[in-house]
């Protein structure tokens, strides 16, 4: 028994449709779930060996049509020095693709 062509086309369309749902598209809706770990890792790399405390999400800014920025803040303790630092995650607001990560001391 031969499979019906319409069945193959329907199965192909369902498979293609499921591949088009890109997980990064959820990034704009769930910043803590998608960017928090990446920001924390960038802060750990920048301040290697330091103690990172009071880590939290500051907020989101629409930079322009092509970029949105999520900001995370942490308190860094390097030896006896205590200071605040930010990690800024820039991403495309439509696709959720990562553009850049900036880490700096305040």
PDB file of C-alpha atoms in Angstrom:
ATOM      1  CA  UNK A   1       0.000   0.000   0.000  1.00  0.00           C
ATOM      2  CA  UNK A   2       1.438   3.357  -1.085  1.00  0.00           C
ATOM      3  CA  UNK A   3       1.363   6.332   1.305  1.00  0.00           C
ATOM      4  CA  UNK A   4      -0.899   9.078   0.113  1.00  0.00           C
ATOM      5  CA  UNK A   5       0.875  12.191  -1.139  1.00  0.00           C
ATOM      6  CA  UNK A   6      -1.256  14.501   0.958  1.00  0.00           C
ATOM      7  CA  UNK A   7      -0.170  12.622   4.078  1.00  0.00           C
ATOM      8  CA  UNK A   8       3.503  13.111   3.219  1.00  0.00           C
ATOM      9  CA  UNK A   9       2.967  16.798   2.486  1.00  0.00           C
ATOM     10  CA  UNK A  10       1.022  17.308   5.738  1.00  0.00           C
ATOM     11  CA  UNK A  11       3.723  15.513   7.755  1.00  0.00           C
ATOM     12  CA  UNK A  12       6.403  17.636   6.064  1.00  0.00           C
ATOM     13  CA  UNK A  13       4.519  20.842   6.825  1.00  0.00           C
ATOM     14  CA  UNK A  14       4.148  19.885  10.489  1.00  0.00           C
ATOM     15  CA  UNK A  15       7.836  19.037  10.754  1.00  0.00           C
ATOM     16  CA  UNK A  16       8.874  22.255   8.991  1.00  0.00           C
ATOM     17  CA  UNK A  17       6.535  24.320  11.205  1.00  0.00           C
ATOM     18  CA  UNK A  18       7.994  22.822  14.368  1.00  0.00           C
ATOM     19  CA  UNK A  19      11.525  23.667  13.203  1.00  0.00           C
ATOM     20  CA  UNK A  20      10.545  27.281  12.587  1.00  0.00           C
ATOM     21  CA  UNK A  21       9.734  27.832  16.275  1.00  0.00           C
ATOM     22  CA  UNK A  22      13.123  29.045  17.418  1.00  0.00           C
ATOM     23  CA  UNK A  23      13.768  28.817  21.186  1.00  0.00           C
ATOM     24  CA  UNK A  24      15.629  32.152  21.142  1.00  0.00           C
ATOM     25  CA  UNK A  25      12.402  33.901  20.204  1.00  0.00           C
ATOM     26  CA  UNK A  26      11.313  33.453  23.830  1.00  0.00           C
ATOM     27  CA  UNK A  27      14.295  35.494  25.023  1.00  0.00           C
ATOM     28  CA  UNK A  28      12.497  38.818  24.813  1.00  0.00           C
ATOM     29  CA  UNK A  29       9.704  37.520  27.028  1.00  0.00           C
ATOM     30  CA  UNK A  30      11.788  35.724  29.672  1.00  0.00           C
ATOM     31  CA  UNK A  31      14.984  37.668  30.455  1.00  0.00           C
ATOM     32  CA  UNK A  32      15.743  35.925  33.737  1.00  0.00           C
ATOM     33  CA  UNK A  33      15.402  32.476  32.194  1.00  0.00           C
ATOM     34  CA  UNK A  34      17.489  33.210  29.116  1.00  0.00           C
ATOM     35  CA  UNK A  35      20.069  35.845  30.018  1.00  0.00           C
ATOM     36  CA  UNK A  36      20.656  35.522  33.760  1.00  0.00           C
ATOM     37  CA  UNK A  37      23.041  32.574  33.594  1.00  0.00           C
ATOM     38  CA  UNK A  38      24.944  34.137  30.693  1.00  0.00           C
ATOM     39  CA  UNK A  39      25.326  37.446  32.555  1.00  0.00           C
ATOM     40  CA  UNK A  40      26.469  35.695  35.729  1.00  0.00           C
ATOM     41  CA  UNK A  41      29.047  33.662  33.801  1.00  0.00           C
ATOM     42  CA  UNK A  42      30.391  36.842  32.178  1.00  0.00           C
ATOM     43  CA  UNK A  43      30.708  38.460  35.628  1.00  0.00           C
ATOM     44  CA  UNK A  44      32.513  35.377  36.978  1.00  0.00           C
ATOM     45  CA  UNK A  45      34.941  35.476  34.048  1.00  0.00           C
ATOM     46  CA  UNK A  46      35.603  39.210  34.506  1.00  0.00           C
ATOM     47  CA  UNK A  47      36.123  38.969  38.278  1.00  0.00           C
ATOM     48  CA  UNK A  48      37.702  35.529  38.496  1.00  0.00           C
ATOM     49  CA  UNK A  49      38.373  34.439  42.063  1.00  0.00           C
ATOM     50  CA  UNK A  50      36.222  37.200  43.559  1.00  0.00           C
ATOM     51  CA  UNK A  51      33.114  36.631  45.634  1.00  0.00           C
ATOM     52  CA  UNK A  52      29.879  37.647  43.846  1.00  0.00           C
ATOM     53  CA  UNK A  53      26.895  38.538  46.055  1.00  0.00           C
ATOM     54  CA  UNK A  54      23.490  40.228  45.809  1.00  0.00           C
ATOM     55  CA  UNK A  55      23.029  39.268  42.168  1.00  0.00           C
ATOM     56  CA  UNK A  56      19.775  40.571  40.677  1.00  0.00           C
ATOM     57  CA  UNK A  57      18.029  41.716  37.530  1.00  0.00           C
ATOM     58  CA  UNK A  58      17.835  45.522  37.171  1.00  0.00           C
ATOM     59  CA  UNK A  59      15.638  45.872  34.115  1.00  0.00           C
ATOM     60  CA  UNK A  60      15.211  46.197  30.390  1.00  0.00           C
ATOM     61  CA  UNK A  61      15.725  49.107  27.989  1.00  0.00           C
ATOM     62  CA  UNK A  62      14.736  49.253  24.327  1.00  0.00           C
ATOM     63  CA  UNK A  63      17.895  50.780  22.804  1.00  0.00           C
ATOM     64  CA  UNK A  64      16.520  50.961  19.240  1.00  0.00           C
ATOM     65  CA  UNK A  65      14.557  48.795  16.788  1.00  0.00           C
ATOM     66  CA  UNK A  66      17.490  46.400  16.506  1.00  0.00           C
ATOM     67  CA  UNK A  67      18.663  46.172  20.140  1.00  0.00           C
ATOM     68  CA  UNK A  68      17.234  45.594  23.588  1.00  0.00           C
ATOM     69  CA  UNK A  69      19.377  45.683  26.735  1.00  0.00           C
ATOM     70  CA  UNK A  70      18.894  43.661  29.934  1.00  0.00           C
ATOM     71  CA  UNK A  71      20.982  44.753  32.920  1.00  0.00           C
ATOM     72  CA  UNK A  72      22.091  42.607  35.861  1.00  0.00           C
ATOM     73  CA  UNK A  73      23.889  43.894  38.964  1.00  0.00           C
ATOM     74  CA  UNK A  74      26.150  42.149  41.440  1.00  0.00           C
ATOM     75  CA  UNK A  75      28.265  43.124  44.444  1.00  0.00           C
ATOM     76  CA  UNK A  76      31.869  42.010  43.963  1.00  0.00           C
ATOM     77  CA  UNK A  77      34.319  41.393  46.793  1.00  0.00           C
ATOM     78  CA  UNK A  78      37.960  41.178  45.707  1.00  0.00           C
ATOM     79  CA  UNK A  79      40.089  40.787  48.805  1.00  0.00           C
ATOM     80  CA  UNK A  80      39.073  43.682  51.047  1.00  0.00           C
ATOM     81  CA  UNK A  81      37.609  45.746  48.170  1.00  0.00           C
ATOM     82  CA  UNK A  82      33.844  45.798  47.762  1.00  0.00           C
ATOM     83  CA  UNK A  83      32.163  47.312  44.681  1.00  0.00           C
ATOM     84  CA  UNK A  84      29.150  46.963  42.381  1.00  0.00           C
ATOM     85  CA  UNK A  85      29.349  45.702  38.815  1.00  0.00           C
ATOM     86  CA  UNK A  86      26.886  45.434  35.935  1.00  0.00           C
ATOM     87  CA  UNK A  87      26.491  42.940  33.129  1.00  0.00           C
ATOM     88  CA  UNK A  88      24.597  44.278  30.122  1.00  0.00           C
ATOM     89  CA  UNK A  89      23.163  41.799  27.645  1.00  0.00           C
ATOM     90  CA  UNK A  90      22.271  43.251  24.221  1.00  0.00           C
ATOM     91  CA  UNK A  91      19.983  41.197  21.995  1.00  0.00           C
ATOM     92  CA  UNK A  92      17.668  41.591  19.035  1.00  0.00           C
ATOM     93  CA  UNK A  93      14.115  42.179  20.348  1.00  0.00           C
ATOM     94  CA  UNK A  94      12.394  40.190  17.566  1.00  0.00           C
ATOM     95  CA  UNK A  95      14.657  37.171  17.192  1.00  0.00           C
ATOM     96  CA  UNK A  96      16.233  37.077  20.640  1.00  0.00           C
ATOM     97  CA  UNK A  97      19.692  36.594  19.132  1.00  0.00           C
ATOM     98  CA  UNK A  98      22.579  37.724  21.318  1.00  0.00           C
ATOM     99  CA  UNK A  99      24.427  40.826  20.083  1.00  0.00           C
ATOM    100  CA  UNK A 100      26.938  41.524  22.851  1.00  0.00           C
ATOM    101  CA  UNK A 101      27.763  41.334  26.561  1.00  0.00           C
ATOM    102  CA  UNK A 102      29.360  44.214  28.458  1.00  0.00           C
ATOM    103  CA  UNK A 103      30.667  43.845  32.008  1.00  0.00           C
ATOM    104  CA  UNK A 104      31.907  46.840  33.952  1.00  0.00           C
ATOM    105  CA  UNK A 105      32.576  48.132  37.445  1.00  0.00           C
ATOM    106  CA  UNK A 106      30.341  50.916  38.740  1.00  0.00           C
TER     107      UNK A 106
END
